[in-house]
Amino acid sequence: MRPLPLDDVLYTIQPTIPHLTRSSLHRRLQRHDMSQRPQVESEASAKRKFKAYPTGYFHIDIAEV
């Protein structure tokens, strides 16, 4: 089960608590140490350092969006 983003939690709870705002929900979640989504294992392992190149080498990444 993946945790929901803040906006999804807000839209789910708002019918029950109509005066609840996004900022007040975030403050309440922070107070109970629930404001950050837990990091998934695959995200942590995907981060790695760049390859070391000799001085003067110019590296350009090209990606299509």
GROMACS .gro file of C-alpha atoms in nm:
model
   65
    1MET     CA    1   0.000   0.000   0.000
    2ARG     CA    2   0.146   0.336  -0.103
    3PRO     CA    3   0.083   0.646   0.109
    4LEU     CA    4  -0.128   0.917  -0.052
    5PRO     CA    5   0.002   1.262  -0.144
    6LEU     CA    6  -0.109   1.554   0.073
    7ASP     CA    7  -0.371   1.679  -0.176
    8ASP     CA    8  -0.534   1.337  -0.203
    9VAL     CA    9  -0.552   1.308   0.176
   10LEU     CA   10  -0.702   1.658   0.194
   11TYR     CA   11  -0.973   1.584  -0.065
   12THR     CA   12  -1.057   1.259   0.113
   13ILE     CA   13  -1.090   1.418   0.458
   14GLN     CA   14  -1.246   1.753   0.360
   15PRO     CA   15  -1.608   1.628   0.335
   16THR     CA   16  -1.581   1.521   0.700
   17ILE     CA   17  -1.394   1.833   0.820
   18PRO     CA   18  -1.504   2.118   0.587
   19HIS     CA   19  -1.292   2.393   0.748
   20LEU     CA   20  -0.969   2.192   0.703
   21THR     CA   21  -0.713   2.362   0.479
   22ARG     CA   22  -0.409   2.219   0.306
   23SER     CA   23  -0.169   2.409   0.534
   24SER     CA   24  -0.347   2.307   0.854
   25LEU     CA   25  -0.349   1.943   0.744
   26HIS     CA   26   0.023   1.963   0.670
   27ARG     CA   27   0.092   2.119   1.014
   28ARG     CA   28  -0.106   1.843   1.185
   29LEU     CA   29   0.079   1.571   0.994
   30GLN     CA   30   0.413   1.736   1.080
   31ARG     CA   31   0.318   1.747   1.446
   32HIS     CA   32   0.273   1.368   1.445
   33ASP     CA   33   0.581   1.301   1.225
   34MET     CA   34   0.367   1.187   0.932
   35SER     CA   35   0.436   1.471   0.686
   36GLN     CA   36   0.693   1.288   0.473
   37ARG     CA   37   0.624   0.983   0.264
   38PRO     CA   38   0.851   0.691   0.346
   39GLN     CA   39   1.127   0.634   0.094
   40VAL     CA   40   1.084   0.328  -0.125
   41GLU     CA   41   1.384   0.093  -0.148
   42SER     CA   42   1.410   0.119  -0.528
   43GLU     CA   43   1.430   0.501  -0.510
   44ALA     CA   44   1.722   0.485  -0.266
   45SER     CA   45   1.919   0.237  -0.474
   46ALA     CA   46   1.863   0.432  -0.797
   47LYS     CA   47   2.074   0.726  -0.673
   48ARG     CA   48   2.441   0.695  -0.757
   49LYS     CA   49   2.736   0.927  -0.818
   50PHE     CA   50   2.849   1.046  -1.156
   51LYS     CA   51   3.146   0.879  -1.319
   52ALA     CA   52   3.473   1.066  -1.256
   53TYR     CA   53   3.603   1.227  -1.576
   54PRO     CA   54   3.937   1.399  -1.636
   55THR     CA   55   3.963   1.776  -1.592
   56GLY     CA   56   3.836   1.964  -1.895
   57TYR     CA   57   3.581   1.700  -1.996
   58PHE     CA   58   3.239   1.851  -2.065
   59HIS     CA   59   2.948   1.616  -1.998
   60ILE     CA   60   2.601   1.683  -2.145
   61ASP     CA   61   2.291   1.473  -2.076
   62ILE     CA   62   2.028   1.477  -2.349
   63ALA     CA   63   1.676   1.355  -2.280
   64GLU     CA   64   1.347   1.374  -2.466
   65VAL     CA   65   1.051   1.506  -2.274
   0.00000   0.00000   0.00000
